[in-house]
């Protein structure tokens, strides 16, 4: 899911990027394909990103092929040409009527796009970018566990239902599930050198493992991605200047360009992963899960403490895998479990090509994993439809953890807003100041004390004046309100 935040324009010297149009070689170095589904509330961002691509344009060595579907325009299959206009002026390819209004949530549409691009623009290397809203492995809009971040993100998608990736508004809100994307990549006639997700929350261990047979390198974000998405002009200029790049080098370039473009964004994450060794991570996760299950009664407290402090993303159910293992090592006294946690970290280190993150995710290391707060919020389809869950004992570990009292922690139970200045209509309007009292609930198996909290916001239009508060001790199942009101 793309997280839309207002950002100032990143102005560039367009003329410096303009290139003389050249015909593709019989076999180019790269065919860079973008499956750009803007048939939703990301319409304007889609147009902007195509214009970024046109600031560079295709070359003889690099074909930039885009299937573009906008909210109110028919779908277009394009070979991107260099152009300095604000409108889209690239060459329309193939039969316009065939591509006019395809359902981008239908895997057959993706298969047709991949096969057309590879047949008509053959290359030594192929990259595919999937562009749209994303939600990791699961469906948003059906979650029974929602963090405050998740609420904000869902609100920015016009209350739509997001499942996997590539949500198509005019096709009855259809989208590509993980299984459908896997079937499309399996059916297509090419193997991808690089698979990238310009979409939110796709940076999961589950996603990397799911597509390990269909690409050499995967690029994705653990966290949400701003509406502006990838800086395509910067990325493609690097590729066209050096078309001899390997997939690993291109993946690293995407991460570096993205990190530079969003240097002031404290929440961003992006990583490039070597899928050829992703089985290292799968095997290490399985060994960790079995070790944890074997002594779950002795380890559940340490495992709960680790979960309570782990770095999570827009949904609290997606936690950073590397950081969780670091915390398990810190809290556990079980030498075998500590060793297995270290093995997971070593395996993650072995697959990371490049990884960058903002200061608000200082502990992010490139891949999240599904770890719900409570068993009641666990989606049963996880164990039966996700390859990582089927091929490891991770879901069995989750079950054992909950059955032995794991889960819970401090959760927001509710809040009360009180206007300090304004018209007292219970709506916080521009220029008004309000106090907020937040109530926390302790869902852990032990009492929580010495509770200190800091309130943060991603909304650039909200200024938090008083962001710190303390709470009294809260017994298991109990609630308490902040001693000091937050003010913004």
Short mmCIF file of C-alpha atoms in Angstrom, two decimals:
data_model
loop_
_atom_site.label_atom_id
_atom_site.label_comp_id
_atom_site.label_asym_id
_atom_site.label_seq_id
_atom_site.Cartn_x
_atom_site.Cartn_y
_atom_site.Cartn_z
CA UNK A 1 0.00 0.00 0.00
CA UNK A 2 1.45 3.34 -0.94
CA UNK A 3 1.39 5.77 1.97
CA UNK A 4 0.53 9.19 0.57
CA UNK A 5 2.24 12.14 2.21
CA UNK A 6 2.61 15.62 0.75
CA UNK A 7 6.17 16.15 -0.35
CA UNK A 8 7.79 19.11 -1.99
CA UNK A 9 8.70 18.66 -5.62
CA UNK A 10 12.19 17.38 -6.29
CA UNK A 11 13.04 19.76 -9.11
CA UNK A 12 15.73 18.70 -11.55
CA UNK A 13 17.30 20.02 -14.69
CA UNK A 14 15.19 18.17 -17.22
CA UNK A 15 17.27 19.22 -20.21
CA UNK A 16 20.37 17.64 -18.71
CA UNK A 17 18.65 14.24 -18.91
CA UNK A 18 17.34 14.55 -22.46
CA UNK A 19 18.77 11.94 -24.84
CA UNK A 20 18.63 11.29 -28.53
CA UNK A 21 16.06 8.58 -29.23
CA UNK A 22 17.68 5.34 -30.40
CA UNK A 23 16.17 2.11 -31.65
CA UNK A 24 16.55 -1.00 -29.51
CA UNK A 25 19.28 -3.49 -30.35
CA UNK A 26 18.37 -6.95 -31.56
CA UNK A 27 19.11 -8.01 -28.00
CA UNK A 28 19.44 -5.17 -25.52
CA UNK A 29 21.26 -5.27 -22.22
CA UNK A 30 18.12 -4.63 -20.17
CA UNK A 31 14.39 -4.56 -20.64
CA UNK A 32 13.01 -2.61 -17.68
CA UNK A 33 9.29 -3.35 -17.33
CA UNK A 34 6.87 -1.41 -15.14
CA UNK A 35 3.39 -2.80 -14.45
CA UNK A 36 1.90 0.52 -13.42
CA UNK A 37 -1.55 0.16 -11.91
CA UNK A 38 -2.79 3.69 -11.19
CA UNK A 39 -6.45 2.81 -11.74
CA UNK A 40 -7.23 4.09 -8.25
CA UNK A 41 -6.44 7.05 -6.02
CA UNK A 42 -2.78 6.98 -7.12
CA UNK A 43 -3.69 8.20 -10.63
CA UNK A 44 -1.74 11.48 -10.44
CA UNK A 45 1.32 9.79 -8.96
CA UNK A 46 1.28 7.33 -11.86
CA UNK A 47 1.36 10.15 -14.39
CA UNK A 48 4.22 11.80 -12.51
CA UNK A 49 6.26 8.60 -12.48
CA UNK A 50 5.84 8.04 -16.23
CA UNK A 51 6.99 11.61 -16.76
CA UNK A 52 10.03 10.86 -14.62
CA UNK A 53 10.79 7.91 -16.91
CA UNK A 54 10.36 10.15 -19.96
CA UNK A 55 12.94 12.56 -18.56
CA UNK A 56 15.43 9.79 -19.33
CA UNK A 57 13.83 7.63 -22.03
CA UNK A 58 14.81 4.28 -23.53
CA UNK A 59 18.11 3.70 -25.29
CA UNK A 60 19.50 1.07 -27.60
CA UNK A 61 20.84 -0.74 -24.55
CA UNK A 62 17.85 -0.30 -22.24
CA UNK A 63 14.18 -0.65 -23.16
CA UNK A 64 11.72 0.92 -20.72
CA UNK A 65 8.36 -0.79 -21.30
CA UNK A 66 5.32 0.28 -19.27
CA UNK A 67 1.78 -0.97 -19.07
CA UNK A 68 -0.08 2.04 -17.70
CA UNK A 69 -3.66 1.95 -16.45
CA UNK A 70 -5.07 5.22 -15.12
CA UNK A 71 -8.28 5.92 -13.27
CA UNK A 72 -10.21 7.49 -16.15
CA UNK A 73 -8.07 6.71 -19.20
CA UNK A 74 -7.80 3.43 -21.12
CA UNK A 75 -4.77 1.26 -20.50
CA UNK A 76 -1.70 1.94 -22.63
CA UNK A 77 1.31 -0.17 -23.49
CA UNK A 78 4.30 2.14 -23.90
CA UNK A 79 7.96 2.16 -24.86
CA UNK A 80 9.21 5.17 -22.96
CA UNK A 81 10.93 7.82 -25.04
CA UNK A 82 12.85 10.88 -23.89
CA UNK A 83 10.54 13.86 -23.52
CA UNK A 84 10.47 17.08 -21.48
CA UNK A 85 6.72 17.70 -21.57
CA UNK A 86 4.38 17.31 -18.60
CA UNK A 87 2.05 15.10 -20.64
CA UNK A 88 2.77 11.47 -21.54
CA UNK A 89 4.12 11.32 -25.09
CA UNK A 90 5.76 7.91 -25.35
CA UNK A 91 5.03 5.54 -28.20
CA UNK A 92 1.91 3.40 -27.83
CA UNK A 93 2.70 -0.22 -28.69
CA UNK A 94 0.71 -3.17 -30.02
CA UNK A 95 -3.09 -3.22 -30.34
CA UNK A 96 -4.58 -0.33 -28.32
CA UNK A 97 -7.97 -2.01 -28.14
CA UNK A 98 -6.44 -5.16 -26.60
CA UNK A 99 -4.77 -3.21 -23.81
CA UNK A 100 -7.46 -0.53 -23.42
CA UNK A 101 -9.09 -1.65 -20.18
CA UNK A 102 -7.51 -4.80 -18.86
CA UNK A 103 -7.95 -5.85 -15.25
CA UNK A 104 -4.53 -5.38 -13.65
CA UNK A 105 -5.62 -7.57 -10.74
CA UNK A 106 -5.98 -10.47 -13.19
CA UNK A 107 -2.77 -12.54 -13.39
CA UNK A 108 -3.35 -13.13 -17.11
CA UNK A 109 -2.89 -9.41 -17.77
CA UNK A 110 0.55 -9.55 -16.16
CA UNK A 111 1.42 -12.71 -18.11
CA UNK A 112 0.45 -11.02 -21.40
CA UNK A 113 2.51 -7.95 -20.51
CA UNK A 114 5.62 -9.94 -19.63
CA UNK A 115 5.37 -12.12 -22.71
CA UNK A 116 4.85 -9.14 -25.03
CA UNK A 117 7.80 -7.23 -23.58
CA UNK A 118 10.19 -10.19 -23.68
CA UNK A 119 9.13 -11.25 -27.20
CA UNK A 120 9.34 -7.78 -28.73
CA UNK A 121 12.19 -6.34 -26.68
CA UNK A 122 14.50 -9.26 -25.93
CA UNK A 123 17.38 -8.55 -23.58
CA UNK A 124 20.13 -10.19 -21.62
CA UNK A 125 18.46 -9.02 -18.40
CA UNK A 126 14.88 -8.35 -17.35
CA UNK A 127 13.57 -6.20 -14.52
CA UNK A 128 9.93 -5.98 -13.46
CA UNK A 129 8.54 -3.27 -11.18
CA UNK A 130 5.07 -3.82 -9.75
CA UNK A 131 3.62 -0.38 -9.02
CA UNK A 132 0.56 0.28 -6.85
CA UNK A 133 -0.81 -0.18 -3.36
CA UNK A 134 0.61 -3.16 -1.49
CA UNK A 135 -0.09 -4.90 1.80
CA UNK A 136 2.55 -7.59 2.22
CA UNK A 137 1.20 -11.14 2.28
CA UNK A 138 -2.25 -10.41 3.64
CA UNK A 139 -5.40 -8.43 2.94
CA UNK A 140 -5.97 -5.07 4.57
CA UNK A 141 -9.55 -4.21 5.36
CA UNK A 142 -10.06 -7.63 6.95
CA UNK A 143 -7.59 -7.29 9.81
CA UNK A 144 -8.91 -7.45 13.34
CA UNK A 145 -5.72 -5.87 14.65
CA UNK A 146 -5.17 -2.29 13.60
CA UNK A 147 -2.47 0.03 14.83
CA UNK A 148 -2.83 3.80 14.71
CA UNK A 149 -0.37 3.83 11.80
CA UNK A 150 -2.49 1.31 9.93
CA UNK A 151 -5.63 3.40 10.41
CA UNK A 152 -3.89 6.41 8.91
CA UNK A 153 -2.65 4.38 5.96
CA UNK A 154 -6.02 2.80 5.22
CA UNK A 155 -7.73 6.19 5.39
CA UNK A 156 -5.46 7.39 2.63
CA UNK A 157 -6.65 4.65 0.28
CA UNK A 158 -10.28 5.79 0.13
CA UNK A 159 -11.36 2.88 2.39
CA UNK A 160 -10.55 0.38 -0.31
CA UNK A 161 -9.75 -3.27 0.21
CA UNK A 162 -6.12 -4.06 -0.55
CA UNK A 163 -4.94 -7.62 -1.02
CA UNK A 164 -1.37 -8.30 -2.01
CA UNK A 165 -0.65 -5.82 -4.78
CA UNK A 166 -2.05 -4.06 -7.86
CA UNK A 167 -5.54 -3.00 -6.87
CA UNK A 168 -7.74 -2.16 -9.90
CA UNK A 169 -10.60 0.14 -8.98
CA UNK A 170 -12.60 -0.22 -12.20
CA UNK A 171 -12.35 -4.01 -12.13
CA UNK A 172 -14.43 -4.48 -9.00
CA UNK A 173 -11.44 -3.75 -6.74
CA UNK A 174 -9.64 -6.88 -7.93
CA UNK A 175 -5.97 -7.31 -7.02
CA UNK A 176 -3.13 -9.79 -7.37
CA UNK A 177 -2.88 -12.07 -4.37
CA UNK A 178 0.45 -13.69 -3.61
CA UNK A 179 -0.71 -16.95 -5.18
CA UNK A 180 -1.90 -15.17 -8.33
CA UNK A 181 1.35 -13.28 -8.69
CA UNK A 182 3.28 -16.51 -8.27
CA UNK A 183 1.17 -18.22 -10.95
CA UNK A 184 1.71 -15.31 -13.35
CA UNK A 185 5.48 -15.34 -12.88
CA UNK A 186 5.47 -19.11 -13.33
CA UNK A 187 3.44 -18.96 -16.55
CA UNK A 188 5.39 -16.11 -18.18
CA UNK A 189 8.10 -17.03 -20.65
CA UNK A 190 10.96 -15.25 -18.88
CA UNK A 191 13.00 -15.47 -15.72
CA UNK A 192 13.44 -12.10 -14.03
CA UNK A 193 16.85 -10.84 -13.06
CA UNK A 194 15.19 -8.33 -10.76
CA UNK A 195 11.71 -8.05 -9.24
CA UNK A 196 10.89 -4.77 -7.49
CA UNK A 197 7.83 -3.59 -5.61
CA UNK A 198 7.04 0.11 -5.77
CA UNK A 199 4.31 -0.60 -3.24
CA UNK A 200 3.96 -0.53 0.53
CA UNK A 201 4.80 -3.25 3.03
CA UNK A 202 6.01 -5.85 0.54
CA UNK A 203 9.41 -6.17 2.26
CA UNK A 204 8.58 -9.42 4.01
CA UNK A 205 10.49 -12.65 4.40
CA UNK A 206 7.31 -14.35 3.19
CA UNK A 207 7.34 -12.33 -0.04
CA UNK A 208 11.02 -12.96 -0.73
CA UNK A 209 10.65 -16.70 -0.19
CA UNK A 210 7.45 -16.88 -2.26
CA UNK A 211 9.14 -15.59 -5.42
CA UNK A 212 12.61 -17.10 -5.03
CA UNK A 213 12.20 -19.29 -8.12
CA UNK A 214 11.21 -16.45 -10.43
CA UNK A 215 13.82 -13.74 -9.84
CA UNK A 216 17.45 -13.42 -8.80
CA UNK A 217 17.08 -10.18 -6.83
CA UNK A 218 14.08 -8.63 -5.10
CA UNK A 219 13.71 -4.99 -4.03
CA UNK A 220 11.01 -3.99 -1.55
CA UNK A 221 10.11 -1.93 1.50
CA UNK A 222 9.22 -3.16 4.97
CA UNK A 223 7.42 0.13 5.59
CA UNK A 224 4.97 2.16 3.54
CA UNK A 225 6.23 3.96 0.43
CA UNK A 226 5.44 7.66 -0.11
CA UNK A 227 3.05 8.50 -2.93
CA UNK A 228 5.88 9.77 -5.12
CA UNK A 229 7.27 6.23 -5.18
CA UNK A 230 10.63 5.39 -6.71
CA UNK A 231 12.67 8.23 -8.26
CA UNK A 232 12.59 6.69 -11.74
CA UNK A 233 14.58 9.46 -13.41
CA UNK A 234 17.52 8.94 -11.06
CA UNK A 235 17.36 5.13 -11.24
CA UNK A 236 17.04 4.90 -15.01
CA UNK A 237 19.73 7.47 -15.68
CA UNK A 238 22.12 5.30 -13.68
CA UNK A 239 21.09 2.20 -15.61
CA UNK A 240 21.34 3.81 -19.05
CA UNK A 241 24.72 5.30 -18.18
CA UNK A 242 25.91 1.81 -17.20
CA UNK A 243 23.78 -0.85 -18.94
CA UNK A 244 26.34 -3.50 -18.02
CA UNK A 245 24.98 -3.46 -14.46
CA UNK A 246 24.25 -6.82 -12.90
CA UNK A 247 20.93 -7.45 -11.18
CA UNK A 248 22.68 -7.04 -7.83
CA UNK A 249 24.11 -3.69 -8.89
CA UNK A 250 20.77 -2.46 -10.20
CA UNK A 251 19.03 -3.51 -7.00
CA UNK A 252 21.62 -1.66 -4.95
CA UNK A 253 21.26 1.39 -7.19
CA UNK A 254 17.50 1.48 -6.65
CA UNK A 255 18.02 1.40 -2.88
CA UNK A 256 20.63 4.17 -2.99
CA UNK A 257 18.57 6.43 -5.27
CA UNK A 258 15.47 5.92 -3.14
CA UNK A 259 17.33 6.65 0.08
CA UNK A 260 18.87 9.82 -1.37
CA UNK A 261 15.55 11.06 -2.75
CA UNK A 262 13.83 10.62 0.62
CA UNK A 263 16.78 11.69 2.75
CA UNK A 264 14.53 13.84 4.96
CA UNK A 265 11.90 11.11 5.47
CA UNK A 266 12.51 9.43 8.83
CA UNK A 267 10.22 6.47 8.17
CA UNK A 268 11.44 5.08 4.84
CA UNK A 269 12.91 1.62 4.34
CA UNK A 270 14.14 -0.17 1.22
CA UNK A 271 16.25 -3.25 0.69
CA UNK A 272 17.66 -5.37 -2.12
CA UNK A 273 17.77 -9.11 -1.40
CA UNK A 274 19.72 -11.91 -3.10
CA UNK A 275 17.10 -14.60 -3.67
CA UNK A 276 19.67 -17.21 -4.67
CA UNK A 277 20.48 -17.71 -0.97
CA UNK A 278 17.07 -16.98 0.59
CA UNK A 279 16.87 -20.64 1.63
CA UNK A 280 19.52 -19.76 4.22
CA UNK A 281 16.93 -17.59 5.94
CA UNK A 282 14.17 -20.17 5.60
CA UNK A 283 16.32 -22.90 7.16
CA UNK A 284 17.45 -20.66 10.01
CA UNK A 285 13.86 -19.60 10.78
CA UNK A 286 12.79 -23.23 10.88
CA UNK A 287 15.62 -24.17 13.26
CA UNK A 288 14.82 -21.21 15.51
CA UNK A 289 11.12 -22.13 15.59
CA UNK A 290 11.85 -25.75 16.52
CA UNK A 291 14.24 -24.68 19.28
CA UNK A 292 11.70 -22.21 20.68
CA UNK A 293 8.91 -24.79 20.60
CA UNK A 294 11.09 -27.38 22.36
CA UNK A 295 11.42 -25.18 25.47
CA UNK A 296 8.49 -22.84 24.99
CA UNK A 297 7.50 -22.72 28.68
CA UNK A 298 10.98 -21.59 29.69
CA UNK A 299 11.34 -19.16 26.79
CA UNK A 300 7.92 -17.53 26.49
CA UNK A 301 8.77 -14.62 28.79
CA UNK A 302 11.91 -13.73 26.83
CA UNK A 303 10.05 -14.13 23.54
CA UNK A 304 7.29 -11.81 24.81
CA UNK A 305 9.76 -9.20 26.00
CA UNK A 306 11.43 -9.26 22.59
CA UNK A 307 8.13 -8.79 20.79
CA UNK A 308 7.20 -5.87 23.02
CA UNK A 309 10.28 -3.89 21.98
CA UNK A 310 10.68 -4.97 18.36
CA UNK A 311 10.59 -2.51 15.47
CA UNK A 312 7.28 -2.83 13.61
CA UNK A 313 5.80 -1.12 10.60
CA UNK A 314 2.48 0.35 9.53
CA UNK A 315 0.73 -2.73 10.85
CA UNK A 316 1.85 -4.00 14.23
CA UNK A 317 1.71 -7.58 12.90
CA UNK A 318 4.73 -7.02 10.63
CA UNK A 319 7.91 -6.97 12.73
CA UNK A 320 11.53 -6.67 11.69
CA UNK A 321 12.94 -10.20 11.76
CA UNK A 322 16.56 -9.27 12.42
CA UNK A 323 15.69 -6.94 15.28
CA UNK A 324 13.44 -9.53 16.90
CA UNK A 325 16.30 -12.02 16.94
CA UNK A 326 18.59 -9.38 18.46
CA UNK A 327 16.09 -8.86 21.27
CA UNK A 328 15.65 -12.60 21.82
CA UNK A 329 19.40 -12.83 22.30
CA UNK A 330 19.23 -10.00 24.83
CA UNK A 331 16.40 -11.45 26.93
CA UNK A 332 16.83 -15.23 26.67
CA UNK A 333 19.08 -17.31 28.91
CA UNK A 334 18.67 -20.41 26.73
CA UNK A 335 22.03 -20.82 24.99
CA UNK A 336 20.57 -22.95 22.20
CA UNK A 337 17.83 -20.43 21.42
CA UNK A 338 20.36 -17.61 21.48
CA UNK A 339 22.51 -19.55 19.01
CA UNK A 340 19.54 -20.16 16.70
CA UNK A 341 18.59 -16.47 16.84
CA UNK A 342 22.15 -15.58 15.84
CA UNK A 343 21.90 -18.04 12.95
CA UNK A 344 18.82 -16.21 11.66
CA UNK A 345 20.72 -12.93 11.79
CA UNK A 346 23.69 -14.45 9.99
CA UNK A 347 21.37 -15.79 7.30
CA UNK A 348 19.77 -12.37 6.84
CA UNK A 349 23.21 -10.80 6.54
CA UNK A 350 24.00 -13.29 3.77
CA UNK A 351 21.05 -12.18 1.59
CA UNK A 352 21.22 -8.41 2.04
CA UNK A 353 22.70 -6.70 -1.02
CA UNK A 354 21.85 -3.19 0.17
CA UNK A 355 19.51 -1.81 2.82
CA UNK A 356 18.63 1.71 3.89
CA UNK A 357 16.23 3.09 6.50
CA UNK A 358 15.23 6.36 8.12
CA UNK A 359 15.93 7.28 11.71
CA UNK A 360 12.49 6.19 12.95
CA UNK A 361 13.35 2.65 11.87
CA UNK A 362 16.90 2.55 13.16
CA UNK A 363 16.58 -1.18 13.86
CA UNK A 364 15.20 -2.18 10.47
CA UNK A 365 17.38 -4.67 8.64
CA UNK A 366 15.58 -5.35 5.38
CA UNK A 367 12.89 -7.98 5.95
CA UNK A 368 9.84 -8.21 8.19
CA UNK A 369 7.89 -11.30 9.19
CA UNK A 370 4.28 -11.95 10.22
CA UNK A 371 3.96 -12.09 14.03
CA UNK A 372 0.51 -10.99 15.27
CA UNK A 373 0.08 -9.60 18.73
CA UNK A 374 -2.62 -12.07 19.74
CA UNK A 375 -3.81 -15.46 18.54
CA UNK A 376 -7.27 -13.95 18.02
CA UNK A 377 -5.90 -11.76 15.23
CA UNK A 378 -4.00 -14.53 13.43
CA UNK A 379 -5.25 -15.23 9.89
CA UNK A 380 -5.66 -18.97 9.42
CA UNK A 381 -4.91 -18.73 5.70
CA UNK A 382 -1.30 -17.90 6.56
CA UNK A 383 -0.37 -21.49 7.37
CA UNK A 384 -2.12 -22.95 4.34
CA UNK A 385 -1.31 -20.47 1.56
CA UNK A 386 2.10 -18.96 2.30
CA UNK A 387 5.12 -21.00 1.24
CA UNK A 388 7.32 -19.88 4.12
CA UNK A 389 4.71 -21.01 6.64
CA UNK A 390 4.24 -24.31 4.83
CA UNK A 391 7.99 -25.00 4.57
CA UNK A 392 8.94 -24.03 8.14
CA UNK A 393 7.59 -24.39 11.65
CA UNK A 394 7.14 -20.63 12.05
CA UNK A 395 3.34 -20.84 12.25
CA UNK A 396 3.63 -23.77 14.70
CA UNK A 397 5.95 -21.60 16.80
CA UNK A 398 3.35 -18.81 16.84
CA UNK A 399 0.69 -21.25 18.02
CA UNK A 400 2.91 -22.65 20.78
CA UNK A 401 3.88 -19.13 21.85
CA UNK A 402 0.26 -18.04 22.28
CA UNK A 403 -0.81 -21.31 23.91
CA UNK A 404 1.82 -20.79 26.61
CA UNK A 405 0.80 -17.24 27.47
CA UNK A 406 2.78 -15.29 24.91
CA UNK A 407 1.42 -12.25 23.16
CA UNK A 408 -0.04 -9.06 24.39
CA UNK A 409 1.85 -6.11 25.68
CA UNK A 410 0.81 -2.49 25.92
CA UNK A 411 -1.86 -1.52 23.40
CA UNK A 412 -3.84 1.65 22.80
CA UNK A 413 -7.28 1.03 24.32
CA UNK A 414 -8.81 4.42 23.50
CA UNK A 415 -8.33 8.17 23.58
CA UNK A 416 -10.20 11.38 24.38
CA UNK A 417 -9.67 14.67 22.53
CA UNK A 418 -10.40 18.02 24.17
CA UNK A 419 -10.13 21.31 22.30
CA UNK A 420 -8.17 24.02 24.11
CA UNK A 421 -8.72 26.72 21.53
CA UNK A 422 -11.33 26.87 18.81
CA UNK A 423 -15.08 26.44 18.52
CA UNK A 424 -15.46 23.29 20.69
CA UNK A 425 -17.17 21.32 17.93
CA UNK A 426 -15.08 18.19 18.65
CA UNK A 427 -13.32 18.60 15.30
CA UNK A 428 -9.69 19.69 15.37
CA UNK A 429 -9.46 22.30 12.63
CA UNK A 430 -6.45 24.21 11.25
CA UNK A 431 -5.00 26.53 13.86
CA UNK A 432 -6.75 24.91 16.83
CA UNK A 433 -4.96 23.34 19.81
CA UNK A 434 -6.14 20.19 21.55
CA UNK A 435 -5.25 17.93 24.45
CA UNK A 436 -5.32 14.16 24.10
CA UNK A 437 -5.60 11.58 26.86
CA UNK A 438 -4.60 8.09 25.70
CA UNK A 439 -5.61 4.93 27.56
CA UNK A 440 -3.34 1.89 27.39
CA UNK A 441 -4.27 -1.73 28.06
CA UNK A 442 -1.83 -4.37 29.26
CA UNK A 443 -2.31 -7.53 27.23
CA UNK A 444 0.86 -9.15 28.57
CA UNK A 445 1.17 -11.97 31.09
CA UNK A 446 2.95 -9.79 33.66
CA UNK A 447 2.38 -6.34 35.16
CA UNK A 448 3.90 -3.39 33.31
CA UNK A 449 5.48 -0.52 35.23
CA UNK A 450 7.82 2.41 34.61
CA UNK A 451 5.78 3.20 31.51
CA UNK A 452 7.03 6.20 29.53
CA UNK A 453 5.53 7.08 26.16
CA UNK A 454 6.25 9.45 23.29
CA UNK A 455 3.59 10.49 20.79
CA UNK A 456 4.67 10.89 17.16
CA UNK A 457 2.87 11.70 13.92
CA UNK A 458 3.63 11.35 10.24
CA UNK A 459 1.18 14.11 9.32
CA UNK A 460 3.21 17.21 8.34
CA UNK A 461 0.25 19.45 9.23
CA UNK A 462 0.14 18.42 12.89
CA UNK A 463 2.60 19.89 15.39
CA UNK A 464 2.89 18.04 18.69
CA UNK A 465 3.55 20.51 21.50
CA UNK A 466 3.61 18.07 24.45
CA UNK A 467 4.63 14.61 23.25
CA UNK A 468 5.76 12.83 26.44
CA UNK A 469 3.72 11.19 29.20
CA UNK A 470 3.99 8.58 31.93
CA UNK A 471 1.57 5.92 33.15
CA UNK A 472 1.02 4.14 36.47
CA UNK A 473 1.71 0.40 36.69
CA UNK A 474 -0.84 -1.67 34.78
CA UNK A 475 -1.71 -5.23 35.81
CA UNK A 476 -2.38 -7.95 33.19
CA UNK A 477 -5.66 -7.12 31.46
CA UNK A 478 -5.86 -3.73 33.16
CA UNK A 479 -5.96 -0.22 31.72
CA UNK A 480 -4.56 3.17 32.68
CA UNK A 481 -4.68 6.69 31.26
CA UNK A 482 -1.75 9.02 30.73
CA UNK A 483 -0.69 11.12 33.71
CA UNK A 484 0.12 14.06 31.43
CA UNK A 485 -2.08 15.02 28.50
CA UNK A 486 -0.52 15.18 25.05
CA UNK A 487 -0.99 18.54 23.33
CA UNK A 488 -0.96 19.28 19.61
#
